[in-house]
Short mmCIF file of C-alpha atoms in Angstrom, two decimals:
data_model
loop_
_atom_site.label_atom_id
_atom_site.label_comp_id
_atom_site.label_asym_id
_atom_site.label_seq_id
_atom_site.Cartn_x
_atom_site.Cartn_y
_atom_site.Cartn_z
CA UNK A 1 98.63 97.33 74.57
CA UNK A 2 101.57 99.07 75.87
CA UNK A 3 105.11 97.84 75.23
CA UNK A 4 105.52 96.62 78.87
CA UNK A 5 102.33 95.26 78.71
CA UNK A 6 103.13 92.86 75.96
CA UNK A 7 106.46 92.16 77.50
CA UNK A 8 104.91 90.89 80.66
CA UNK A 9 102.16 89.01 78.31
CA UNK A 10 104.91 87.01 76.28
CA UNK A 11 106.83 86.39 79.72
CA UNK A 12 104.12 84.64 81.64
CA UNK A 13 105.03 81.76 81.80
CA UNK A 14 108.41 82.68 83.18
CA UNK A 15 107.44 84.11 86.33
CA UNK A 16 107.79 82.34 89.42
CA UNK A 17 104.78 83.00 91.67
CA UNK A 18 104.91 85.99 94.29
CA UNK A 19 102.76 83.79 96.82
CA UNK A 20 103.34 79.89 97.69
CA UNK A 21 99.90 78.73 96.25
CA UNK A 22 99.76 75.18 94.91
CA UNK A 23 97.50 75.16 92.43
CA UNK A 24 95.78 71.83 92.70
CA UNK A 25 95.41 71.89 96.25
CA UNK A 26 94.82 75.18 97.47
CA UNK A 27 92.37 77.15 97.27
CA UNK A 28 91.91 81.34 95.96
CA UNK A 29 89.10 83.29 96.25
CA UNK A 30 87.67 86.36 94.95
CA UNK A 31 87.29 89.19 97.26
CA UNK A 32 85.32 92.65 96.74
CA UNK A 33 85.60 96.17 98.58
CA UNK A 34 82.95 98.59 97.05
CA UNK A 35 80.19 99.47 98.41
CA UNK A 36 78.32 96.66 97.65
CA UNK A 37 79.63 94.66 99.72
CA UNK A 38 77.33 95.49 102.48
CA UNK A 39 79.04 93.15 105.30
CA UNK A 40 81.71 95.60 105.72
CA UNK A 41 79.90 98.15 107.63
CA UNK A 42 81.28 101.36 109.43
CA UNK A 43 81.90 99.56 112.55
CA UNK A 44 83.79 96.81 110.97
CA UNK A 45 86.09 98.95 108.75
CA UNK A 46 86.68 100.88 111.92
CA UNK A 47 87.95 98.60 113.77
CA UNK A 48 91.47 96.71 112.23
CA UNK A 49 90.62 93.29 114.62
CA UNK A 50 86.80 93.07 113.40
CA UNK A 51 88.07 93.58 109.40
CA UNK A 52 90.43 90.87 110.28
CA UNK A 53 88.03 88.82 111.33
CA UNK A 54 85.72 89.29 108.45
CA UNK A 55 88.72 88.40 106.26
CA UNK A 56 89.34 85.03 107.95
CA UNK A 57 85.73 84.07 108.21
CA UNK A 58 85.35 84.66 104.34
CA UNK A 59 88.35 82.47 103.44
CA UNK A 60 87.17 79.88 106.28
CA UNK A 61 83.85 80.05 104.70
CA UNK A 62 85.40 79.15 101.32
CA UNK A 63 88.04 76.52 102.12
CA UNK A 64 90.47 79.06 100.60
CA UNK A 65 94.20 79.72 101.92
CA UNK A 66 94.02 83.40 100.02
CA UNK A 67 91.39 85.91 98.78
CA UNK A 68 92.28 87.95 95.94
CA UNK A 69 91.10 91.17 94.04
CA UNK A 70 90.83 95.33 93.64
CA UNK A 71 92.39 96.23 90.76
CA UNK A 72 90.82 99.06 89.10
CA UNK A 73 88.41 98.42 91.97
CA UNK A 74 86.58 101.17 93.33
CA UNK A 75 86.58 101.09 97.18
CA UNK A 76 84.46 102.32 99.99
CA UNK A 77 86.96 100.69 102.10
CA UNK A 78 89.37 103.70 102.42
CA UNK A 79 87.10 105.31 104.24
CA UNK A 80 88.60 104.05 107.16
CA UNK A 81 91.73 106.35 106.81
CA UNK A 82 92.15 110.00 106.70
CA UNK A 83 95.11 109.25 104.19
CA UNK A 84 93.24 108.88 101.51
CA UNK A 85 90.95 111.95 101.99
CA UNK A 86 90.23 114.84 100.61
CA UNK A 87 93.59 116.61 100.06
CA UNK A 88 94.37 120.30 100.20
CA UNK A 89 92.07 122.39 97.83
CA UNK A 90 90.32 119.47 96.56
CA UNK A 91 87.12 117.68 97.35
CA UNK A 92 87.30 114.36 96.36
CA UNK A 93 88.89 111.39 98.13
CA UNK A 94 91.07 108.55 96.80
CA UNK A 95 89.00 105.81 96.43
CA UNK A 96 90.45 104.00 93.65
CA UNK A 97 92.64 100.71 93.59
CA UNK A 98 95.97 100.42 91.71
CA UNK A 99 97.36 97.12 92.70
CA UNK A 100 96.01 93.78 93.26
CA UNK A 101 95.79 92.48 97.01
CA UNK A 102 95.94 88.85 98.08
CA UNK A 103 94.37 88.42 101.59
CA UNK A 104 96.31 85.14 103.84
CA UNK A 105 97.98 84.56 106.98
CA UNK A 106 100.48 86.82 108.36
CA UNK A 107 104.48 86.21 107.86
CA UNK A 108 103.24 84.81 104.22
CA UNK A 109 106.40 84.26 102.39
CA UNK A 110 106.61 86.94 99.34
CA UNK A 111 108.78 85.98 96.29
CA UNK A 112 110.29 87.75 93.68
CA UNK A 113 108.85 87.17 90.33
CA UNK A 114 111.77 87.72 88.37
CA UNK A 115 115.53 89.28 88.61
CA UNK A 116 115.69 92.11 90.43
CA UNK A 117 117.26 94.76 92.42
CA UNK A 118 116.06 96.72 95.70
CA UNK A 119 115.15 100.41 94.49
CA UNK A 120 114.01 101.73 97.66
CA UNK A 121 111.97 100.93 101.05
CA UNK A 122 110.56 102.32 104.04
CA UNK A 123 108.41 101.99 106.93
CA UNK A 124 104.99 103.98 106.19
CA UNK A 125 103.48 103.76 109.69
CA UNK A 126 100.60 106.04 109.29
CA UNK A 127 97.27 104.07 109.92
CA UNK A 128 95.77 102.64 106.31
CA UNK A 129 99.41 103.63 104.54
CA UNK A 130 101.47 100.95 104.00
CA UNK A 131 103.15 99.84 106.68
CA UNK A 132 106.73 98.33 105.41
CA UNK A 133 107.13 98.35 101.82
CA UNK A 134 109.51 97.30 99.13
CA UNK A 135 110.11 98.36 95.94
CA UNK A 136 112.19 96.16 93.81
CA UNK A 137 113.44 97.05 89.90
CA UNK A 138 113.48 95.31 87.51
CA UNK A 139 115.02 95.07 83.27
CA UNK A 140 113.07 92.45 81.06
CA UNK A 141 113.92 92.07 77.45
CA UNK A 142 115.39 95.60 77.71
CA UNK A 143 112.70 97.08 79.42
CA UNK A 144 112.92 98.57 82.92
CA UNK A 145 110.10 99.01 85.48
CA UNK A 146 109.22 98.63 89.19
CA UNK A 147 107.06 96.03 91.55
CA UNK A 148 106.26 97.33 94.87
CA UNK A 149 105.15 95.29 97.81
CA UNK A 150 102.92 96.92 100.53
CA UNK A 151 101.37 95.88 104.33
CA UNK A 152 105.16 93.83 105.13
CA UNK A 153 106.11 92.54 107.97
CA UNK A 154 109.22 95.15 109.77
CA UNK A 155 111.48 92.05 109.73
CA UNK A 156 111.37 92.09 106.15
CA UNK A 157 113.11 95.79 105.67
CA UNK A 158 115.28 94.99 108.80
CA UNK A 159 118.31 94.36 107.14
CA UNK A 160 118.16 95.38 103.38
CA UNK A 161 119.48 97.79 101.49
CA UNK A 162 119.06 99.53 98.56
CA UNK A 163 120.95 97.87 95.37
CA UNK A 164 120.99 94.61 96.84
CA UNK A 165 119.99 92.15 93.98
CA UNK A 166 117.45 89.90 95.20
CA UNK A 167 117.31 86.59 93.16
CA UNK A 168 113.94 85.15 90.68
CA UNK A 169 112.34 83.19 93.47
CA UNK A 170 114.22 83.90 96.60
CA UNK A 171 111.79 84.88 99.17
CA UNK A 172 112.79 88.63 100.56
CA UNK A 173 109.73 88.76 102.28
CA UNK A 174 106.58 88.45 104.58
CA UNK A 175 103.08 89.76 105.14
CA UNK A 176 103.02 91.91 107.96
CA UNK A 177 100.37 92.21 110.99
CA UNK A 178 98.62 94.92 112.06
CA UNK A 179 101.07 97.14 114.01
CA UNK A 180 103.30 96.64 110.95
CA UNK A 181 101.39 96.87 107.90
CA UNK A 182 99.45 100.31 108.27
CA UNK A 183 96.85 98.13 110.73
CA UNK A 184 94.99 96.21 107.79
CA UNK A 185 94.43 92.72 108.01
CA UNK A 186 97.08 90.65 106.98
CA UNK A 187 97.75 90.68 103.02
CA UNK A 188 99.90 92.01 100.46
CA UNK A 189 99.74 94.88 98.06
CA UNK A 190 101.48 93.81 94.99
CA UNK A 191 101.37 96.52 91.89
CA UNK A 192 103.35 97.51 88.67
CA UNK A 193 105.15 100.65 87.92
CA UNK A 194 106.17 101.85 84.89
CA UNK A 195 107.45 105.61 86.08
CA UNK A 196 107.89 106.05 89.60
CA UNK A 197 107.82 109.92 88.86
CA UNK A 198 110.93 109.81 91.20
CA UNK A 199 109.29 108.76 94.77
CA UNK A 200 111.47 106.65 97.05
CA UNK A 201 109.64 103.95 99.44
CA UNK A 202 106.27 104.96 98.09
CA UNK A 203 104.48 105.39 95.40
CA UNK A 204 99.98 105.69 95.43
CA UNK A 205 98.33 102.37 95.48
CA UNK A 206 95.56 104.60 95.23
CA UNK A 207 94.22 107.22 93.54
CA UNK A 208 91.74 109.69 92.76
CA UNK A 209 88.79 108.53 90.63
CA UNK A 210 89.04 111.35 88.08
CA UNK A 211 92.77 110.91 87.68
CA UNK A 212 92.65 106.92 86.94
CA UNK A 213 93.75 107.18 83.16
CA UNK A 214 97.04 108.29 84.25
CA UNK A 215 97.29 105.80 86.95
CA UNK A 216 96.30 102.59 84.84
CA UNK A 217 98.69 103.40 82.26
CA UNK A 218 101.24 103.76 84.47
CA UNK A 219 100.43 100.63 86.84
CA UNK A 220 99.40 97.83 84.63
CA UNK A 221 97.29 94.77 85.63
CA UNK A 222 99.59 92.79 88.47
CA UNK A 223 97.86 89.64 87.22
CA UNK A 224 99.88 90.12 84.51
CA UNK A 225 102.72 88.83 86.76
CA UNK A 226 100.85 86.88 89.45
CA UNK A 227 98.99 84.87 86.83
CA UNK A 228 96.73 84.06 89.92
CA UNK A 229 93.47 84.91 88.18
CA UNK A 230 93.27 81.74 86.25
CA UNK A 231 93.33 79.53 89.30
CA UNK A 232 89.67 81.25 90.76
CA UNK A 233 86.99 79.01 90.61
CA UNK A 234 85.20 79.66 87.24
CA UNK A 235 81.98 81.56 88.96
CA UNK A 236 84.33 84.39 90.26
CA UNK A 237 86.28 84.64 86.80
#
């Protein structure tokens, strides 16, 4: 275990949740994106209004307010993007999840889990990037490091700036629809950074299977902060 890793381990139960779940009451389930998931089909992943639709038919079918899942989850999904092809002089795709995405209704308040400060943002319009993202940072027990928020709603980079502090709890932002958030379904992309290997307003969410040893060390487990895992019902855990 890393040093930030057991910093964010013996902080749990300080975090203030990232999503307004209430445990108890609502419900979270678990949601997959590789290929065996055979309901998501070409035609479906091709079309933003059809993968929205599967989304909200799965959480209808479970009685759930959010779906949850992906990291270090290998996806067929990104298919659906030329972003996350093959790059220049090299073959293989980016197929591989960094963060952990939780799947709701758009303009979903997003919180921030601790004390923090704006380190960059931007509007990533391509389709399948991000969309409006935020990057906060963030110093715990005298550690430093980075949570970035992906697929945002426009309104929530509208007026912000970088340095502003934004406060443990204080809602900063929203999920995004389509035409804001990179045209994905409505959900968040919420992931850790140790090093941000000095990228403003971005930073992969995904990578390259054969390069996902570099990524995981750098971009521990977000559940680590979301502590949303536990709440799953005990057949998806």
């Amino acid at each position: 275990m890393t040093m930030l890793e057991q910093i964010l381990v013996e902080n749990r139960a300080y975090f203030h949740p990232v999503v307004p779940l209430q445990p108890g009451k609502d419900k979270l389930v678990q949601l997959h994106f590789t290929q065996e998931n055979r309901a998501l089909t070409e035609d479906v992943l091709g079309n933003t209004n059809k993968f929205t639709d599967y989304i909200n038919a799965t959480l209808e079918k479970a009685d759930a307010r959010f779906g949850i899942g992906g990291y270090g989850e290998y996806r067929t999904i990104y298919s659906r993007s030329e972003i996350f092809g093959s790059a220049q002089g090299q073959s293989e795709p980016r197929r591989f999840h960094l963060g952990i995405d939780i799947w709701g209704k758009p303009c979903t308040h997003v919180m921030a889990p601790l004390d923090g400060f704006v380190h960059s943002f931007a509007f990533r319009e391509s389709f399948g990037d991000y969309g409006a993202v935020i990057i906060l940072t963030h110093q715990l027990d005298g550690y430093s490091f980075y949570t970035l928020y992906g697929h945002l709603s426009l309104a929530s980079i509208k007026n912000l700036q970088e340095g502003a502090r934004i406060k443990k709890g204080e809602v900063f932002a929203e999920f995004g629809i389509p035409q804001e958030n990179g045209s994905w379904p409505p959900h968040l992309h919420f992931q850790i950074i140790k090093d941000l290997e000095g990228m403003k307003g971005d930073y992969p969410g995904v990578c390259r299977y054969s390069e996902k040893e570099k990524y995981l060390s750098n971009c521990p487990n977000p559940d680590m902060i979301l502590c949303l895992n536990q709440f799953l019902p005990q057949e998806n855990n």
